[in-house]
PDB file of C-alpha atoms in Angstrom:
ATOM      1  CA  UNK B   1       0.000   0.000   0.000  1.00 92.00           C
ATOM      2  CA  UNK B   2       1.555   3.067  -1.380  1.00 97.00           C
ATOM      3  CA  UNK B   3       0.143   6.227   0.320  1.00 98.00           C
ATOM      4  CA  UNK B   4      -1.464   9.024  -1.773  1.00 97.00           C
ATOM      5  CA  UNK B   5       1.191  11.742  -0.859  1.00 98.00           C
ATOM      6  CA  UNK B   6       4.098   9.961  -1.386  1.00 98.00           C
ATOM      7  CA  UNK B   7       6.505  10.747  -4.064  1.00 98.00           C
ATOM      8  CA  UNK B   8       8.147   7.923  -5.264  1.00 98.00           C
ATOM      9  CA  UNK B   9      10.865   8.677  -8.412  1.00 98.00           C
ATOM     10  CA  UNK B  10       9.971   6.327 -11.940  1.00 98.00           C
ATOM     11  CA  UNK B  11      13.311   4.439 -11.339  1.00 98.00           C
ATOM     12  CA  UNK B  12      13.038   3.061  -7.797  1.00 98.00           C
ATOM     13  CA  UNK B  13      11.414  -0.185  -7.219  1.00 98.00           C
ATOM     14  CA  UNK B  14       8.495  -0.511  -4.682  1.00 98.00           C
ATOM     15  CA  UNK B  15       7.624  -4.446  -4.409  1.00 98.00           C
ATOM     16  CA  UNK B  16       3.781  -5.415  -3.790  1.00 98.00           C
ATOM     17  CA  UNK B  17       3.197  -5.960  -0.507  1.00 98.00           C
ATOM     18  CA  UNK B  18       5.297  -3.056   0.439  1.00 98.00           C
ATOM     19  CA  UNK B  19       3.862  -0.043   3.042  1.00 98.00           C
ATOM     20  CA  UNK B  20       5.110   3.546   2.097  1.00 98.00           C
ATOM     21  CA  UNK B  21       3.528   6.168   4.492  1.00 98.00           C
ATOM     22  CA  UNK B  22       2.333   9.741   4.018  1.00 98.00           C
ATOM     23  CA  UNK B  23       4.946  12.816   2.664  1.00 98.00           C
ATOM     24  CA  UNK B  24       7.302   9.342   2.063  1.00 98.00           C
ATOM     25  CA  UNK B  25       9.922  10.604  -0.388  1.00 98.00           C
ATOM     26  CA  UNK B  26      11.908   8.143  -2.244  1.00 98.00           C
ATOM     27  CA  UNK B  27      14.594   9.026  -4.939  1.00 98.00           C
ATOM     28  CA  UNK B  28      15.740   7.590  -7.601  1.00 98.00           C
ATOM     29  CA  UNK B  29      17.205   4.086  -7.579  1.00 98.00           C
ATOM     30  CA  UNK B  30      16.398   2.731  -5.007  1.00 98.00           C
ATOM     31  CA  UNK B  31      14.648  -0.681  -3.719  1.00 98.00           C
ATOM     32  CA  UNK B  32      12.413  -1.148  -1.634  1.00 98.00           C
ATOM     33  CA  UNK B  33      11.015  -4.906  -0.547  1.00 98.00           C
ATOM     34  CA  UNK B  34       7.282  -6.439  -0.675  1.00 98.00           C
ATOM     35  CA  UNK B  35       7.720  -6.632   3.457  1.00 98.00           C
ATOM     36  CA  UNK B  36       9.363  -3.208   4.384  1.00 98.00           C
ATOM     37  CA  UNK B  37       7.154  -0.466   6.469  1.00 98.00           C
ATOM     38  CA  UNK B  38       8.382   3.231   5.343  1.00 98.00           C
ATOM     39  CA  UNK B  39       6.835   5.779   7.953  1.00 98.00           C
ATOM     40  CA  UNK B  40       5.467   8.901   7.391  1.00 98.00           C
ATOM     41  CA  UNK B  41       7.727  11.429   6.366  1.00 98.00           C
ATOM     42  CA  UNK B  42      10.947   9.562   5.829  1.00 99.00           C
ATOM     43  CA  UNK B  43      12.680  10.331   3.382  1.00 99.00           C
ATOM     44  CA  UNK B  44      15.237   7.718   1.104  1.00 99.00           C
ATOM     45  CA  UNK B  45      17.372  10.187  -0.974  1.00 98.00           C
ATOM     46  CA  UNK B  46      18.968   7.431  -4.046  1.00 98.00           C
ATOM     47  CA  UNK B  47      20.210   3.807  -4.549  1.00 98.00           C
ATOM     48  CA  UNK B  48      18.804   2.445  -1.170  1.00 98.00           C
ATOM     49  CA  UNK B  49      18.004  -0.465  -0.330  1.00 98.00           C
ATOM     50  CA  UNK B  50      15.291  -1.103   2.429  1.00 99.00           C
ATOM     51  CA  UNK B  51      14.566  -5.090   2.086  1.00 98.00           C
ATOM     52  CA  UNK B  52      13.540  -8.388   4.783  1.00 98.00           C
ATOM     53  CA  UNK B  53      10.856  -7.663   7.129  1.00 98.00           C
ATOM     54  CA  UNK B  54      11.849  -4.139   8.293  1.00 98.00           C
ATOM     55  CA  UNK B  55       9.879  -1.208  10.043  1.00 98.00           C
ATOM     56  CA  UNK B  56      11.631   2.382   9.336  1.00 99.00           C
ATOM     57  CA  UNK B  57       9.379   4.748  11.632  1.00 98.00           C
ATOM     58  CA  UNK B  58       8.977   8.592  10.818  1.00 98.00           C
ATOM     59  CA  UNK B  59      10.713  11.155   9.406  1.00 98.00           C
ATOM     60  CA  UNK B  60      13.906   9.763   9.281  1.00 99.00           C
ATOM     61  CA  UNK B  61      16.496  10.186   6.158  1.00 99.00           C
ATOM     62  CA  UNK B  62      18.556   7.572   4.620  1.00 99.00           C
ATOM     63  CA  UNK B  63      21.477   8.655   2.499  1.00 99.00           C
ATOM     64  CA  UNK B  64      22.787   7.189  -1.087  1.00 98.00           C
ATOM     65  CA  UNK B  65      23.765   3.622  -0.771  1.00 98.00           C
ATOM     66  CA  UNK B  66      22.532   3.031   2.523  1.00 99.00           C
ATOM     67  CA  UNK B  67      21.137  -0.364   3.036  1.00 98.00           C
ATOM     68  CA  UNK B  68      18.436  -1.923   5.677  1.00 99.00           C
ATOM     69  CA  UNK B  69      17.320  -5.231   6.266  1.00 98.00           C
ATOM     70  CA  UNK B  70      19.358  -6.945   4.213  1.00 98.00           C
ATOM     71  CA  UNK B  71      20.435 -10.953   5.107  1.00 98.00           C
ATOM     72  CA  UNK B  72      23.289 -10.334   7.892  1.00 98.00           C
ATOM     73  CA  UNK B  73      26.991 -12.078   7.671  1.00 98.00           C
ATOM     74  CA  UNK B  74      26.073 -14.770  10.313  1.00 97.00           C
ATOM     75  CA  UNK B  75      27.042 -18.211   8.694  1.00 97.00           C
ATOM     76  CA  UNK B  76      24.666 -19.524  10.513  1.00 96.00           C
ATOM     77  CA  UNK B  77      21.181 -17.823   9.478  1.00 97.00           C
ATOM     78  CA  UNK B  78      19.059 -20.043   6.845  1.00 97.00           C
ATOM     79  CA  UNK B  79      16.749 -16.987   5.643  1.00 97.00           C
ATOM     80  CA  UNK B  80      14.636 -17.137   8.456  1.00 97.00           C
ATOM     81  CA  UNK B  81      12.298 -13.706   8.384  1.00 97.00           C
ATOM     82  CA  UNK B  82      14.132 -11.975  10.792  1.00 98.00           C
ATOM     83  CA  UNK B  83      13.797  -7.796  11.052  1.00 98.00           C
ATOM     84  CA  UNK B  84      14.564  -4.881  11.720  1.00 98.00           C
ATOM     85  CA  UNK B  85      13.180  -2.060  13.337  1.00 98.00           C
ATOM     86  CA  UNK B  86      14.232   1.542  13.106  1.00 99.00           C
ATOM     87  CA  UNK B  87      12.377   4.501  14.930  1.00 98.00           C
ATOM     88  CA  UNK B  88      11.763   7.931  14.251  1.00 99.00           C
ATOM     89  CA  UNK B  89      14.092  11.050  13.117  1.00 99.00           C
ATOM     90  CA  UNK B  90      17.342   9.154  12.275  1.00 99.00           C
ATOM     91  CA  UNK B  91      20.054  10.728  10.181  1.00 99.00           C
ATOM     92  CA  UNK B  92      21.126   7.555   7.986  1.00 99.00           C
ATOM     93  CA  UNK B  93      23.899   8.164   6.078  1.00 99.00           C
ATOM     94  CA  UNK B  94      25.805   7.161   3.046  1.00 98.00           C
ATOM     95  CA  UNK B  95      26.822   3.213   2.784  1.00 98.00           C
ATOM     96  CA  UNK B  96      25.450   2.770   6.297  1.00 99.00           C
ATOM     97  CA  UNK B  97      24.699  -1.074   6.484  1.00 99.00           C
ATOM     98  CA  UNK B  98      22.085  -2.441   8.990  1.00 99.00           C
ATOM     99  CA  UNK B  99      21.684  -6.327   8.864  1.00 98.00           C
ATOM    100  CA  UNK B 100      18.460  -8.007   9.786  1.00 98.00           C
ATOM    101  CA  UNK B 101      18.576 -10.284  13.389  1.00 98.00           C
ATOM    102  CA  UNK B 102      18.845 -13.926  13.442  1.00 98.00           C
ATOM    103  CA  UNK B 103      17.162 -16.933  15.202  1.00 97.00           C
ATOM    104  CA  UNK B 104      19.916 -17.249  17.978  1.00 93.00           C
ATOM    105  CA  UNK B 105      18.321 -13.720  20.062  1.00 93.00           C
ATOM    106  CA  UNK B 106      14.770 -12.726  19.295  1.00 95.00           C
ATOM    107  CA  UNK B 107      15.117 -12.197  15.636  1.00 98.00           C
ATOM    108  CA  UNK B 108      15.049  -8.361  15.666  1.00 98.00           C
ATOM    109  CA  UNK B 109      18.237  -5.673  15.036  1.00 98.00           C
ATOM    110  CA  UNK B 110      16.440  -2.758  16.865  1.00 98.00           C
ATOM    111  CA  UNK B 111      17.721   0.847  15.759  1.00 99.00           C
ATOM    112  CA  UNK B 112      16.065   3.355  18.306  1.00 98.00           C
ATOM    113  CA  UNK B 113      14.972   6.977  17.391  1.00 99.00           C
ATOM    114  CA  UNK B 114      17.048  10.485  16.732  1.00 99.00           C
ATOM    115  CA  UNK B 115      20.128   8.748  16.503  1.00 99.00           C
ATOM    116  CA  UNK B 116      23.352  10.060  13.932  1.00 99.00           C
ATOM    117  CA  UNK B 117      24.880   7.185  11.832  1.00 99.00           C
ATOM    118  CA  UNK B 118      27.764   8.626   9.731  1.00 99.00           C
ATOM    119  CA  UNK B 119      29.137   7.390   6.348  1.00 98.00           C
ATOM    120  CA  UNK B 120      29.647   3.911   6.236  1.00 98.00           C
ATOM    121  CA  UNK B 121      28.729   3.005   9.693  1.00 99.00           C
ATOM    122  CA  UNK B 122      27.969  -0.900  10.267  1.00 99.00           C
ATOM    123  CA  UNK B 123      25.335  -2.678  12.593  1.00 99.00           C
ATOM    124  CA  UNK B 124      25.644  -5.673  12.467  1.00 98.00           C
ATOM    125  CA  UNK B 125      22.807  -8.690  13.445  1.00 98.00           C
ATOM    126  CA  UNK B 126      20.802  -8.740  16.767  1.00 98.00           C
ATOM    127  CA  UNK B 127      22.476  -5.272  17.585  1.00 98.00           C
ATOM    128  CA  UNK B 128      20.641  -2.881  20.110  1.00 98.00           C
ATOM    129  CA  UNK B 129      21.102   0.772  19.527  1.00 98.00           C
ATOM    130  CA  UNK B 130      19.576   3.277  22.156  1.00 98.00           C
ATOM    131  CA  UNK B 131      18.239   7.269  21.027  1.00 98.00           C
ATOM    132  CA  UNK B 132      20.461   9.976  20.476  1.00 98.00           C
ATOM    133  CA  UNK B 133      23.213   7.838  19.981  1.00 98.00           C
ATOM    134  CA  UNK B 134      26.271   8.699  17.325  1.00 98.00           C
ATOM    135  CA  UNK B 135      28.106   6.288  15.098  1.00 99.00           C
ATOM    136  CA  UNK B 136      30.493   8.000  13.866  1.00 98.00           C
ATOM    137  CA  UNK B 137      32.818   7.024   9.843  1.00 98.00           C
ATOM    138  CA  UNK B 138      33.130   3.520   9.645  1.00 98.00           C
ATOM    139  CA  UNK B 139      32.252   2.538  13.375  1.00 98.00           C
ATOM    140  CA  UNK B 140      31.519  -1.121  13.435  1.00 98.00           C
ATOM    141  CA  UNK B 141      29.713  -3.434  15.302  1.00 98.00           C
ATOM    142  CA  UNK B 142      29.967  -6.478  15.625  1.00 98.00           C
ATOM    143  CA  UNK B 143      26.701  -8.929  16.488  1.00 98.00           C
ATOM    144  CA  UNK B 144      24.342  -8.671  19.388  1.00 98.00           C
ATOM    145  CA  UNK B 145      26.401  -5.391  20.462  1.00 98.00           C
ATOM    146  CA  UNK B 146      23.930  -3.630  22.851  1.00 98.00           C
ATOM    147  CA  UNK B 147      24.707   0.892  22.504  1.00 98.00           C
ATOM    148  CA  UNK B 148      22.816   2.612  25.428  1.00 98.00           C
ATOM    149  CA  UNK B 149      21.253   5.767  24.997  1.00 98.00           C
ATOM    150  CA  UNK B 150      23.465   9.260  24.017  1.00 98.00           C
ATOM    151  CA  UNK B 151      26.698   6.844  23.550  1.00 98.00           C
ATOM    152  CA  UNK B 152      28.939   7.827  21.055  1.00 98.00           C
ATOM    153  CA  UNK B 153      31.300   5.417  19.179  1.00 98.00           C
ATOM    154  CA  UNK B 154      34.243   6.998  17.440  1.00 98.00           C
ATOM    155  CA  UNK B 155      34.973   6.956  13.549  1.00 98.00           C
ATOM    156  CA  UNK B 156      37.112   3.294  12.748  1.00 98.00           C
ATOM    157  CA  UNK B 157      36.346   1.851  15.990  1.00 98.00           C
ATOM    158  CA  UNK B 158      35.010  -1.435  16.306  1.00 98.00           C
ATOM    159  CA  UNK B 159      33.010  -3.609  19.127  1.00 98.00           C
ATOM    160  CA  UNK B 160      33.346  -6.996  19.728  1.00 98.00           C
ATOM    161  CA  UNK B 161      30.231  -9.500  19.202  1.00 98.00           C
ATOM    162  CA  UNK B 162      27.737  -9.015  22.902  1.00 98.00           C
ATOM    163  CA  UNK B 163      29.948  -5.547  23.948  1.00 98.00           C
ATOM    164  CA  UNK B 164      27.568  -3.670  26.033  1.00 98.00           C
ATOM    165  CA  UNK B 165      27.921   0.290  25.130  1.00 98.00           C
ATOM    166  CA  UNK B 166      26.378   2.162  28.637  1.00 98.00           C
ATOM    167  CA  UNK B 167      24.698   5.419  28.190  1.00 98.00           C
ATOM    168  CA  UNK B 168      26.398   8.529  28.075  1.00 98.00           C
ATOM    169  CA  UNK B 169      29.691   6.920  27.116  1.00 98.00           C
ATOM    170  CA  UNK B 170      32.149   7.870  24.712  1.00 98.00           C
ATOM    171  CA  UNK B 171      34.894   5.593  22.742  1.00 98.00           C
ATOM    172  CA  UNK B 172      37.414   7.478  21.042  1.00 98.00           C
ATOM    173  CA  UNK B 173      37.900   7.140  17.264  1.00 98.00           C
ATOM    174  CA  UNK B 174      40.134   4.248  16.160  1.00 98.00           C
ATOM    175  CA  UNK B 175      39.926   1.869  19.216  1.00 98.00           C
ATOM    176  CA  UNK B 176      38.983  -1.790  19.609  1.00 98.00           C
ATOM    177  CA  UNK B 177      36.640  -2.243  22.026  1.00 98.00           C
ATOM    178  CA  UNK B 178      36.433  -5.733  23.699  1.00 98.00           C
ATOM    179  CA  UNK B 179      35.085  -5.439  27.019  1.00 98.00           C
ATOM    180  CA  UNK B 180      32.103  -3.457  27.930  1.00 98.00           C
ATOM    181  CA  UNK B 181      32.258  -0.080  28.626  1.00 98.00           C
ATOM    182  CA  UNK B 182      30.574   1.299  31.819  1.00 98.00           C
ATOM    183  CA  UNK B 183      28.171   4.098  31.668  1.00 98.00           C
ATOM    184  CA  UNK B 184      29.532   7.872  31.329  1.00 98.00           C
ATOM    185  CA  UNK B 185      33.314   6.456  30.761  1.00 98.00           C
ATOM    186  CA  UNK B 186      35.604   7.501  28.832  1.00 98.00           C
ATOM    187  CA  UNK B 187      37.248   4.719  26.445  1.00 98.00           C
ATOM    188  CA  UNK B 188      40.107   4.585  24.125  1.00 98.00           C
ATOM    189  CA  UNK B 189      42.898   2.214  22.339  1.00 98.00           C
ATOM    190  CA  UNK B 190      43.063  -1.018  21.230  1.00 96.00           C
ATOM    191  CA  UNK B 191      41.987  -2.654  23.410  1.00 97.00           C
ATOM    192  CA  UNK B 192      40.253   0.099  24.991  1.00 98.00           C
ATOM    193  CA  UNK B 193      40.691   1.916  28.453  1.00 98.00           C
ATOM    194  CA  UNK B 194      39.108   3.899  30.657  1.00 98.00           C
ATOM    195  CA  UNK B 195      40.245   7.257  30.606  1.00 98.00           C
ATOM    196  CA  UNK B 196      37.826   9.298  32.912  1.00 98.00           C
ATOM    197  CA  UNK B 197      34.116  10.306  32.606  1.00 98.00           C
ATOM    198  CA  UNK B 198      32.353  12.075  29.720  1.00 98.00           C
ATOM    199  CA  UNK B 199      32.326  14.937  31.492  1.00 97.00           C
ATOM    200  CA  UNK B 200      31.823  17.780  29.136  1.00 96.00           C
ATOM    201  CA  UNK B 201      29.018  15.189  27.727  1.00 97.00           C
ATOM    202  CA  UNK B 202      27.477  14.928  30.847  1.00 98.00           C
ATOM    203  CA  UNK B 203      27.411  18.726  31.958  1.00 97.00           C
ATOM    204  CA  UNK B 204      25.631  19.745  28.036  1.00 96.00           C
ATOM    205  CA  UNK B 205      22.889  17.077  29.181  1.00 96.00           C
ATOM    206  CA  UNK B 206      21.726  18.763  32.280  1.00 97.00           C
ATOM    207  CA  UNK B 207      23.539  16.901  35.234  1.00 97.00           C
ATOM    208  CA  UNK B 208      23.867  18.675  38.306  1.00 97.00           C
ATOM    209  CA  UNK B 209      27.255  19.357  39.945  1.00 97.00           C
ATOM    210  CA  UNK B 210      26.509  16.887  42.393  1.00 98.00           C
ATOM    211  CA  UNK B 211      25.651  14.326  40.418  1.00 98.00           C
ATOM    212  CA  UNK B 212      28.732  14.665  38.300  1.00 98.00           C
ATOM    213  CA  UNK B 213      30.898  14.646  41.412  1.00 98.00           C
ATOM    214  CA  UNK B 214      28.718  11.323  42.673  1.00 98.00           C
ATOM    215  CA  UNK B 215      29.828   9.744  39.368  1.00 98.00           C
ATOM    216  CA  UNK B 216      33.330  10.912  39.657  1.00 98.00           C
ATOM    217  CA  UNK B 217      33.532   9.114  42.857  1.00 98.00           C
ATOM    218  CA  UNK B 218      31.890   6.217  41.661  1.00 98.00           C
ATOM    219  CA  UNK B 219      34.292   5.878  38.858  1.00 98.00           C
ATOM    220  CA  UNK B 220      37.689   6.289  41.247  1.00 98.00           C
ATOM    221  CA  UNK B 221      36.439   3.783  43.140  1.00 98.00           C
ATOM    222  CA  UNK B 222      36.330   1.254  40.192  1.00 98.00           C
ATOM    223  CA  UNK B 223      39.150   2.515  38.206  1.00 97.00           C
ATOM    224  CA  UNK B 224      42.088   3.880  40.668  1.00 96.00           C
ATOM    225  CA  UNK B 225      41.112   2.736  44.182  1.00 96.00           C
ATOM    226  CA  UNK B 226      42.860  -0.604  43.875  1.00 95.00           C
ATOM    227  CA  UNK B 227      39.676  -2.829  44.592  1.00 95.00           C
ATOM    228  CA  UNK B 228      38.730  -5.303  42.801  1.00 96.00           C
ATOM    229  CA  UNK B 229      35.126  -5.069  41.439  1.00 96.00           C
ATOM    230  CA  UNK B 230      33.612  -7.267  44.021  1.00 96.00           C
ATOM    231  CA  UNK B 231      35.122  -4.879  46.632  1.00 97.00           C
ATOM    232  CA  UNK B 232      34.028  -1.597  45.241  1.00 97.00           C
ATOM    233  CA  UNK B 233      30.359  -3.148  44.419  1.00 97.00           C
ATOM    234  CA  UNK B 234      29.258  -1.887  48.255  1.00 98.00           C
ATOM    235  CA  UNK B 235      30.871   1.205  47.828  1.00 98.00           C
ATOM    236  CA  UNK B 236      29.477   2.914  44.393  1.00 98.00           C
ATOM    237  CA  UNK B 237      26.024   0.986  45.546  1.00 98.00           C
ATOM    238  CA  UNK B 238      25.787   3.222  48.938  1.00 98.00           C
ATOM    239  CA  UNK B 239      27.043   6.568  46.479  1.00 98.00           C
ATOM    240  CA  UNK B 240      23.919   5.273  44.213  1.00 98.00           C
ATOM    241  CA  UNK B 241      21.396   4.877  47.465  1.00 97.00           C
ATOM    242  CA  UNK B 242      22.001   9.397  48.119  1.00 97.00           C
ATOM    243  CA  UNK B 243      22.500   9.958  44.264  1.00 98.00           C
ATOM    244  CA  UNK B 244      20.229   8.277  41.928  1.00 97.00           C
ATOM    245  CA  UNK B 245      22.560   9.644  38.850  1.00 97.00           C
ATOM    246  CA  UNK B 246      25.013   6.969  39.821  1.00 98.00           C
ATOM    247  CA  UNK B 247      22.354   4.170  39.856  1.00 98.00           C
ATOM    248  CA  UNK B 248      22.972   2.773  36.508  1.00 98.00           C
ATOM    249  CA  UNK B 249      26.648   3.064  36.725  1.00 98.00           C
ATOM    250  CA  UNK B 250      26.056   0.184  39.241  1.00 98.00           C
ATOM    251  CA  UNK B 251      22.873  -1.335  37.274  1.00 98.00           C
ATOM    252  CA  UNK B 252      25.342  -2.271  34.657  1.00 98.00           C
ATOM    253  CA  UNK B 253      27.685  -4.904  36.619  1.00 97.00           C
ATOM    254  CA  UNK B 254      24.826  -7.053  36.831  1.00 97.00           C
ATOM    255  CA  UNK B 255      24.270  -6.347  32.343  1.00 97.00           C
ATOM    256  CA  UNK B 256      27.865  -7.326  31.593  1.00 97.00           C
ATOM    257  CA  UNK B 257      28.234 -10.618  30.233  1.00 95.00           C
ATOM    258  CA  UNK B 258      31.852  -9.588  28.758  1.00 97.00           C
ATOM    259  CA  UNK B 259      33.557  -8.307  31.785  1.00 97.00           C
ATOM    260  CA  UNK B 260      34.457  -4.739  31.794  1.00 98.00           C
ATOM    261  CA  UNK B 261      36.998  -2.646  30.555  1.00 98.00           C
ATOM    262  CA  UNK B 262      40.396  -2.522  33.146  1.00 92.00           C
TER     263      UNK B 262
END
């Protein structure tokens, strides 16, 4: 079902089956499959491909050559109709690749809403990306990598298959990331290390002084008290009982699966 107001270029194929939403815009070139969902609003500038059992929600914009919901690199997936979801007011840019889930999580690569994926950023299967996240060139992730809201991942970095990005954190460009990285940290190299809190990050996004000197704690106590992390656990958990900023600093010990970054 092709909405009345949308404005689909002679040269782009829409396949039967396909939903394209009101003020869609779709250039010329592109493809778009019988079992894709196009919001209203979004807009697919030329040659992109939008295939698989995908939702793209509203008003987002996907650059030249970007491609969504195509078969992922896992040797392992048979065609099953996995998907991909994408929500609203994402800047997709060019050659950005985002690979439809597989049968071994619950079938879905879930992109979340007002989120900045530069040129040739990769998301790989099963991946979880947060809002107001940034991918920046060539940042790559591998499978079932989880990015919590506002994270940003710098340009030619990649994560390891089931890293765990937290909110509010920031990887520097060019590092290897193959632990999980904590909430508000700072990470770098290859393999990456913490480097201190995002705190310039932190202060544009409203956190009190308090609350950034909670977390600042928090994080010494981790990083350059010595303890090991079964130690510091009571510690950062009474900081989190007076300031609720810190709280998913020590939420996250319990999410990491990989062990975190030392």
């Amino acid at each position: 079902m092709i909405d009345e107001t949308a404005v689909i270029h002679p040269s782009s194929i829409i396949e039967e089956g396909a939903v394209i939403g009101a003020r869609v815009t779709i250039g010329p070139f592109c493809f778009v499959g019988a079992n894709v969902e196009i919001g209203e609003g979004t807009v697919l500038k030329s040659h992109v491909v939008v295939n698989g059992h995908t939702r793209i929600g509203k008003d987002n914009t996907l650059y030249q050559f970007a491609t969504v919901g195509e078969a992922n690199q896992d040797l392992k997936y048979a065609g099953e109709p996995t998907r991909v979801e994408v929500g609203d007011r994402n800047s997709i840019r060019e050659s950005v690749t985002i690979h439809r889930g597989t049968t071994q999580a619950d079938g879905v690569t879930r992109v979340g809403s007002d989120n900045l994926l530069m040129v040739n950023a990769h998301i790989a299967h099963d991946c979880v990306i947060g809002d107001r996240c940034i991918l920046a060139n060539n940042a790559t992730l591998g499978g079932h990598v989880t990015v919590d809201d506002f994270a940003i991942i710098g340009g030619m970095t990649a994560v390891h298959q089931f890293c765990i990005i937290g909110a509010h954190a920031m990887v520097g460009g060019c590092s290897g990331v193959a632990q999980d990285v904590p909430p508000f940290v700072i990470a770098q190299g290859n393999h990456a290390t913490p480097f201190g809190i995002n705190l310039v990050g932190l202060q544009r996004r409203g956190f009190s002084k308090e609350g950034l000197h909670a977390i600042r704690n928090a994080y010494k106590i981790l990083y350059r008290s010595g303890k090991t992390l079964d130690e510091a656990k009571p510690e950062i958990a009474d900081i989190a009982r007076e300031h609720p900023e810190v709280q998913p600093f020590y939420d996250f010990f319990a999410r990491s699966t990989r062990g975190l970054i030392r």
